[in-house]
PDB file of C-alpha atoms in Angstrom:
ATOM      1  CA  TYR V  26       5.839 -15.336  -5.225  1.00 89.00           C
ATOM      2  CA  ARG V  27       3.566 -15.403  -8.225  1.00 87.00           C
ATOM      3  CA  GLU V  28      -0.082 -14.998  -6.352  1.00 88.00           C
ATOM      4  CA  GLY V  29       1.448 -11.770  -4.484  1.00 88.00           C
ATOM      5  CA  MET V  30       3.035 -12.876  -1.383  1.00 91.00           C
ATOM      6  CA  GLU V  31       6.490 -10.861  -0.946  1.00 92.00           C
ATOM      7  CA  VAL V  32       8.847 -12.005   1.865  1.00 94.00           C
ATOM      8  CA  TRP V  33      12.320 -10.040   3.102  1.00 95.00           C
ATOM      9  CA  VAL V  34      14.540 -11.766   6.016  1.00 97.00           C
ATOM     10  CA  ASN V  35      17.354 -10.113   7.716  1.00 97.00           C
ATOM     11  CA  GLY V  36      19.929 -13.303   7.689  1.00 96.00           C
ATOM     12  CA  HIS V  37      22.828 -11.196   9.068  1.00 97.00           C
ATOM     13  CA  PRO V  38      23.910 -12.089  12.969  1.00 97.00           C
ATOM     14  CA  GLN V  39      24.360  -8.177  13.798  1.00 97.00           C
ATOM     15  CA  GLU V  40      23.324  -6.184  10.897  1.00 97.00           C
ATOM     16  CA  THR V  41      19.706  -4.148  10.778  1.00 97.00           C
ATOM     17  CA  TRP V  42      18.333  -3.618   7.304  1.00 96.00           C
ATOM     18  CA  THR V  43      15.789  -1.273   6.373  1.00 95.00           C
ATOM     19  CA  ILE V  44      13.326  -1.817   3.856  1.00 94.00           C
ATOM     20  CA  HIS V  45      10.742   0.283   1.373  1.00 89.00           C
ATOM     21  CA  PRO V  46       7.577  -2.189   0.965  1.00 84.00           C
ATOM     22  CA  SER V  47       6.325  -0.226  -1.935  1.00 68.00           C
ATOM     23  CA  ASP V  48       2.838  -2.185  -2.553  1.00 58.00           C
ATOM     24  CA  GLY V  49       2.314  -3.638   0.480  1.00 53.00           C
ATOM     25  CA  PRO V  50       0.480  -2.571   3.840  1.00 54.00           C
ATOM     26  CA  SER V  51       2.876  -0.127   5.345  1.00 57.00           C
ATOM     27  CA  ALA V  52       3.853   2.639   3.887  1.00 64.00           C
ATOM     28  CA  SER V  53       6.601   3.172   6.136  1.00 81.00           C
ATOM     29  CA  PRO V  54       9.963   1.839   5.871  1.00 90.00           C
ATOM     30  CA  VAL V  55      10.431  -1.361   8.250  1.00 94.00           C
ATOM     31  CA  VAL V  56      13.704  -2.249  10.393  1.00 96.00           C
ATOM     32  CA  LEU V  57      14.513  -5.399  10.174  1.00 97.00           C
ATOM     33  CA  PRO V  58      16.906  -6.605  13.195  1.00 98.00           C
ATOM     34  CA  PRO V  59      19.430  -9.605  12.648  1.00 98.00           C
ATOM     35  CA  PHE V  60      16.772 -12.568  11.432  1.00 97.00           C
ATOM     36  CA  GLY V  61      14.093 -10.183  11.400  1.00 98.00           C
ATOM     37  CA  TRP V  62      11.320 -10.726   8.593  1.00 98.00           C
ATOM     38  CA  TYR V  63       8.457  -8.726   7.202  1.00 96.00           C
ATOM     39  CA  ALA V  64       6.005 -10.331   4.862  1.00 95.00           C
ATOM     40  CA  CYS V  65       2.813  -9.460   2.493  1.00 93.00           C
ATOM     41  CA  ASP V  66       0.295 -10.090   0.256  1.00 91.00           C
ATOM     42  CA  THR V  67       1.005  -7.357  -2.620  1.00 86.00           C
ATOM     43  CA  LYS V  68      -2.831  -7.860  -4.693  1.00 88.00           C
ATOM     44  CA  LYS V  69      -5.061  -8.853  -1.942  1.00 87.00           C
ATOM     45  CA  LYS V  70      -3.326  -6.199   0.469  1.00 87.00           C
ATOM     46  CA  ASP V  71      -4.602  -8.755   3.257  1.00 90.00           C
ATOM     47  CA  LEU V  72      -2.235 -10.137   5.056  1.00 93.00           C
ATOM     48  CA  VAL V  73       1.236  -8.382   6.842  1.00 94.00           C
ATOM     49  CA  GLY V  74       3.292 -10.118   8.848  1.00 96.00           C
ATOM     50  CA  LEU V  75       6.910  -9.108  10.573  1.00 97.00           C
ATOM     51  CA  SER V  76       9.081  -9.701  13.360  1.00 98.00           C
ATOM     52  CA  ALA V  77      10.770  -6.035  12.817  1.00 97.00           C
ATOM     53  CA  LEU V  78      11.910  -2.673  15.258  1.00 97.00           C
ATOM     54  CA  VAL V  79       8.710  -1.003  16.565  1.00 95.00           C
ATOM     55  CA  ASP V  80       9.593   1.767  18.313  1.00 92.00           C
ATOM     56  CA  GLY V  81      13.203   0.560  18.497  1.00 94.00           C
ATOM     57  CA  ARG V  82      12.396  -2.433  20.286  1.00 96.00           C
ATOM     58  CA  ARG V  83      12.156  -6.077  18.622  1.00 98.00           C
ATOM     59  CA  ALA V  84       7.962  -6.981  17.997  1.00 98.00           C
ATOM     60  CA  ASP V  85       6.080  -9.449  16.067  1.00 98.00           C
ATOM     61  CA  TYR V  86       2.998  -8.942  14.150  1.00 98.00           C
ATOM     62  CA  VAL V  87       0.962 -10.988  11.836  1.00 98.00           C
ATOM     63  CA  ASP V  88      -2.541  -9.480  10.895  1.00 96.00           C
ATOM     64  CA  GLY V  89      -5.036 -11.160   8.354  1.00 95.00           C
ATOM     65  CA  PRO V  90      -8.859 -12.031   7.460  1.00 93.00           C
ATOM     66  CA  LYS V  91      -9.480 -14.206   9.949  1.00 95.00           C
ATOM     67  CA  TYR V  92      -6.574 -13.547  12.901  1.00 97.00           C
ATOM     68  CA  THR V  93      -4.263 -10.603  14.321  1.00 97.00           C
ATOM     69  CA  TYR V  94      -1.489 -11.626  16.664  1.00 98.00           C
ATOM     70  CA  GLY V  95       0.829  -9.354  18.270  1.00 98.00           C
ATOM     71  CA  ASN V  96       4.148  -9.116  20.815  1.00 98.00           C
ATOM     72  CA  GLY V  97       5.576  -6.030  22.313  1.00 97.00           C
ATOM     73  CA  ARG V  98       7.976  -8.911  24.163  1.00 97.00           C
ATOM     74  CA  GLY V  99       7.743  -7.364  27.145  1.00 95.00           C
ATOM     75  CA  HIS V 100       7.640  -3.086  25.973  1.00 96.00           C
ATOM     76  CA  PHE V 101       4.168  -1.996  24.589  1.00 96.00           C
ATOM     77  CA  ALA V 102       3.872  -1.488  20.858  1.00 96.00           C
ATOM     78  CA  ARG V 103       1.261  -0.193  18.624  1.00 95.00           C
ATOM     79  CA  PHE V 104       0.535  -1.854  15.429  1.00 94.00           C
ATOM     80  CA  GLU V 105      -1.730  -1.440  12.734  1.00 91.00           C
ATOM     81  CA  ARG V 106      -4.952  -2.922  14.113  1.00 94.00           C
ATOM     82  CA  ALA V 107      -3.383  -3.856  17.577  1.00 96.00           C
ATOM     83  CA  ALA V 108      -1.350  -2.597  20.563  1.00 97.00           C
ATOM     84  CA  CYS V 109      -0.355  -4.850  23.709  1.00 97.00           C
ATOM     85  CA  ASP V 110       3.230  -5.361  25.590  1.00 96.00           C
ATOM     86  CA  GLY V 111       2.718  -9.050  25.992  1.00 96.00           C
ATOM     87  CA  GLN V 112       1.224 -11.551  23.584  1.00 98.00           C
ATOM     88  CA  LEU V 113      -2.495 -10.912  21.996  1.00 98.00           C
ATOM     89  CA  ILE V 114      -3.958 -12.976  19.589  1.00 98.00           C
ATOM     90  CA  ALA V 115      -7.658 -11.825  18.225  1.00 98.00           C
ATOM     91  CA  HIS V 116      -9.784 -14.611  16.327  1.00 97.00           C
ATOM     92  CA  ARG V 117     -12.166 -13.021  13.699  1.00 96.00           C
ATOM     93  CA  ARG V 118     -14.992 -14.649  13.800  1.00 95.00           C
ATOM     94  CA  GLU V 119     -17.979 -15.106  11.027  1.00 94.00           C
ATOM     95  CA  ASP V 120     -20.310 -13.299  13.226  1.00 94.00           C
ATOM     96  CA  GLY V 121     -18.347  -9.876  13.444  1.00 93.00           C
ATOM     97  CA  LYS V 122     -17.786 -10.281  16.609  1.00 95.00           C
ATOM     98  CA  VAL V 123     -13.843 -10.268  18.387  1.00 97.00           C
ATOM     99  CA  GLU V 124     -12.191 -12.733  20.419  1.00 97.00           C
ATOM    100  CA  LEU V 125      -9.178 -11.447  21.982  1.00 98.00           C
ATOM    101  CA  ILE V 126      -6.586 -13.683  24.381  1.00 98.00           C
ATOM    102  CA  PRO V 127      -4.423 -11.553  26.036  1.00 98.00           C
ATOM    103  CA  VAL V 128      -1.191 -13.389  27.053  1.00 97.00           C
ATOM    104  CA  GLU V 129       1.146 -11.656  29.283  1.00 95.00           C
ATOM    105  CA  CYS V 130      -0.420  -8.393  29.006  1.00 94.00           C
ATOM    106  CA  GLU V 131       0.600  -6.329  31.770  1.00 91.00           C
ATOM    107  CA  VAL V 132       0.177  -2.373  30.676  1.00 87.00           C
ATOM    108  CA  GLY V 133      -2.634  -3.020  28.349  1.00 87.00           C
ATOM    109  CA  PHE V 134      -4.509  -4.506  24.657  1.00 96.00           C
ATOM    110  CA  GLY V 135      -6.439  -2.941  22.696  1.00 95.00           C
ATOM    111  CA  ILE V 136      -7.812  -4.402  19.017  1.00 95.00           C
ATOM    112  CA  GLY V 137      -8.713  -2.543  15.585  1.00 93.00           C
ATOM    113  CA  LEU V 138     -12.386  -2.731  14.614  1.00 91.00           C
ATOM    114  CA  ASP V 139     -12.653  -0.877  11.767  1.00 83.00           C
ATOM    115  CA  GLY V 140     -13.488   2.059  13.225  1.00 79.00           C
ATOM    116  CA  HIS V 141     -16.569   0.636  15.542  1.00 85.00           C
ATOM    117  CA  SER V 142     -16.446   0.770  19.243  1.00 92.00           C
ATOM    118  CA  ALA V 143     -17.660  -2.325  20.832  1.00 95.00           C
ATOM    119  CA  GLU V 144     -18.984  -4.079  23.870  1.00 96.00           C
ATOM    120  CA  ALA V 145     -16.771  -6.937  25.934  1.00 97.00           C
ATOM    121  CA  ILE V 146     -17.678 -10.054  28.253  1.00 98.00           C
ATOM    122  CA  ALA V 147     -14.514 -11.900  29.844  1.00 98.00           C
ATOM    123  CA  LEU V 148     -14.674 -15.583  29.272  1.00 98.00           C
ATOM    124  CA  ASP V 149     -13.149 -17.998  31.375  1.00 97.00           C
ATOM    125  CA  GLU V 150     -11.198 -21.001  30.142  1.00 97.00           C
ATOM    126  CA  ALA V 151     -14.417 -22.689  29.103  1.00 97.00           C
ATOM    127  CA  GLY V 152     -15.675 -19.718  27.028  1.00 96.00           C
ATOM    128  CA  GLN V 153     -18.507 -19.295  29.339  1.00 97.00           C
ATOM    129  CA  PRO V 154     -19.055 -15.598  30.138  1.00 98.00           C
ATOM    130  CA  ILE V 155     -17.570 -13.788  33.673  1.00 97.00           C
ATOM    131  CA  GLY V 156     -19.261 -10.456  33.269  1.00 97.00           C
ATOM    132  CA  PRO V 157     -18.990  -7.602  31.139  1.00 97.00           C
ATOM    133  CA  ALA V 158     -15.521  -5.717  30.889  1.00 97.00           C
ATOM    134  CA  GLU V 159     -15.140  -1.908  30.065  1.00 96.00           C
ATOM    135  CA  THR V 160     -13.861  -0.537  26.953  1.00 96.00           C
ATOM    136  CA  ARG V 161     -12.389   2.669  25.573  1.00 94.00           C
ATOM    137  CA  SER V 162     -11.709   3.497  21.998  1.00 91.00           C
ATOM    138  CA  SER V 163      -8.652   5.453  21.023  1.00 88.00           C
ATOM    139  CA  ARG V 164      -6.873   5.907  18.077  1.00 86.00           C
ATOM    140  CA  GLY V 165      -8.723   3.839  16.203  1.00 88.00           C
ATOM    141  CA  LEU V 166      -8.266   1.091  18.658  1.00 94.00           C
ATOM    142  CA  VAL V 167     -10.806  -0.573  21.077  1.00 96.00           C
ATOM    143  CA  PHE V 168      -8.820  -1.096  24.292  1.00 96.00           C
ATOM    144  CA  VAL V 169     -10.680  -3.585  27.191  1.00 97.00           C
ATOM    145  CA  GLU V 170      -9.927  -3.185  30.834  1.00 95.00           C
ATOM    146  CA  PRO V 171      -8.549  -6.837  32.332  1.00 95.00           C
ATOM    147  CA  VAL V 172     -11.313  -8.463  34.391  1.00 96.00           C
ATOM    148  CA  GLN V 173     -10.055 -10.571  37.379  1.00 94.00           C
ATOM    149  CA  ASP V 174      -9.895 -14.664  36.184  1.00 95.00           C
ATOM    150  CA  ALA V 175     -10.659 -14.007  32.614  1.00 97.00           C
ATOM    151  CA  PHE V 176      -9.303 -16.207  30.124  1.00 97.00           C
ATOM    152  CA  SER V 177     -10.416 -14.055  27.269  1.00 98.00           C
ATOM    153  CA  TYR V 178     -12.917 -11.333  25.813  1.00 98.00           C
ATOM    154  CA  LEU V 179     -15.958 -11.446  23.436  1.00 98.00           C
ATOM    155  CA  LEU V 180     -16.152  -8.073  22.067  1.00 97.00           C
ATOM    156  CA  THR V 181     -19.486  -7.144  20.134  1.00 96.00           C
ATOM    157  CA  PRO V 182     -18.483  -3.706  17.503  1.00 94.00           C
ATOM    158  CA  LYS V 183     -21.453  -1.590  18.052  1.00 90.00           C
ATOM    159  CA  GLY V 184     -22.716   2.150  16.656  1.00 77.00           C
ATOM    160  CA  GLU V 185     -21.573   3.630  13.256  1.00 69.00           C
ATOM    161  CA  ALA V 186     -17.730   3.043  11.954  1.00 61.00           C
ATOM    162  CA  THR V 187     -15.944   6.548  12.361  1.00 59.00           C
ATOM    163  CA  ALA V 188     -12.324   7.697  11.590  1.00 58.00           C
ATOM    164  CA  PRO V 189     -10.581   8.127  14.145  1.00 53.00           C
ATOM    165  CA  ALA V 190      -9.219  11.982  14.898  1.00 53.00           C
ATOM    166  CA  VAL V 191      -5.644  11.833  14.640  1.00 53.00           C
ATOM    167  CA  SER V 192      -2.877  13.978  14.173  1.00 48.00           C
ATOM    168  CA  ALA V 193      -0.600  14.086  11.372  1.00 53.00           C
ATOM    169  CA  PRO V 194       2.769  14.087  13.221  1.00 56.00           C
ATOM    170  CA  LEU V 195       3.128  11.578  16.129  1.00 59.00           C
ATOM    171  CA  THR V 196       5.231  13.333  18.351  1.00 70.00           C
ATOM    172  CA  ALA V 197       4.798  17.169  19.385  1.00 75.00           C
ATOM    173  CA  ILE V 198       7.124  20.220  21.369  1.00 81.00           C
ATOM    174  CA  PRO V 199       6.139  21.841  23.574  1.00 83.00           C
ATOM    175  CA  GLY V 200       3.789  25.014  22.862  1.00 82.00           C
ATOM    176  CA  GLU V 201       3.226  23.303  19.454  1.00 81.00           C
ATOM    177  CA  THR V 202      -0.424  23.159  17.852  1.00 81.00           C
ATOM    178  CA  ILE V 203      -1.453  20.195  15.746  1.00 77.00           C
ATOM    179  CA  ALA V 204      -4.172  19.957  13.438  1.00 75.00           C
ATOM    180  CA  THR V 205      -5.991  16.610  14.810  1.00 69.00           C
ATOM    181  CA  GLY V 206      -7.535  15.512  11.284  1.00 61.00           C
ATOM    182  CA  GLY V 207     -11.115  15.318  12.167  1.00 57.00           C
ATOM    183  CA  SER V 208     -13.919  16.354  10.103  1.00 53.00           C
ATOM    184  CA  ALA V 209     -13.933  19.571  12.231  1.00 59.00           C
ATOM    185  CA  GLY V 210     -10.548  20.188  11.513  1.00 66.00           C
ATOM    186  CA  ALA V 211      -9.836  20.893  15.639  1.00 74.00           C
ATOM    187  CA  THR V 212      -6.312  21.334  16.444  1.00 78.00           C
ATOM    188  CA  VAL V 213      -4.927  21.211  19.497  1.00 78.00           C
ATOM    189  CA  GLU V 214      -2.043  23.122  21.490  1.00 82.00           C
ATOM    190  CA  ILE V 215       0.425  20.957  23.115  1.00 83.00           C
ATOM    191  CA  PRO V 216       0.923  22.775  26.373  1.00 86.00           C
ATOM    192  CA  ALA V 217       4.555  25.105  26.934  1.00 84.00           C
ATOM    193  CA  ASP V 218       5.060  22.946  30.026  1.00 82.00           C
ATOM    194  CA  ALA V 219       4.706  19.349  29.006  1.00 75.00           C
TER     195      ALA V 219
END
């Protein structure tokens, strides 16, 4: 489209289609299952959406300036700025806070907060606080420990933004040593019996 939006749709009822978006937020190939789709804004680079194969299973994801949506369709899926096994809706508010609404997330859920950690408050359906929720940061995402009877969680970013320490490869074999890519140039050795 003239304003920079690009859309790919696999209209085949049985075959997959691997696409290579050159200007979009995804630098890696995207595998579209039958009737899968991928869309991105190539000019602003602030919107991406897909219904594609993630780790071999179909998952859905849309990320824009104000909202992020992920759906692992019953299997834990990690996206650029979210992770979940059910549906996860994140509303990015103008005050910098993010409200997370998990739907049927059994394994866990997390959201990207641009390198920040966060404090979380569990809310009921009326938006009233229930109490604090524990959070942990991992690989650039903030994960929330579910609180009984919580409908949503209000996350307040805290601290200075830091780049996550991540290894170059996403997989390793027993006995392999991997550079973490952190500022200290640390490495980790995968145990031989892993």
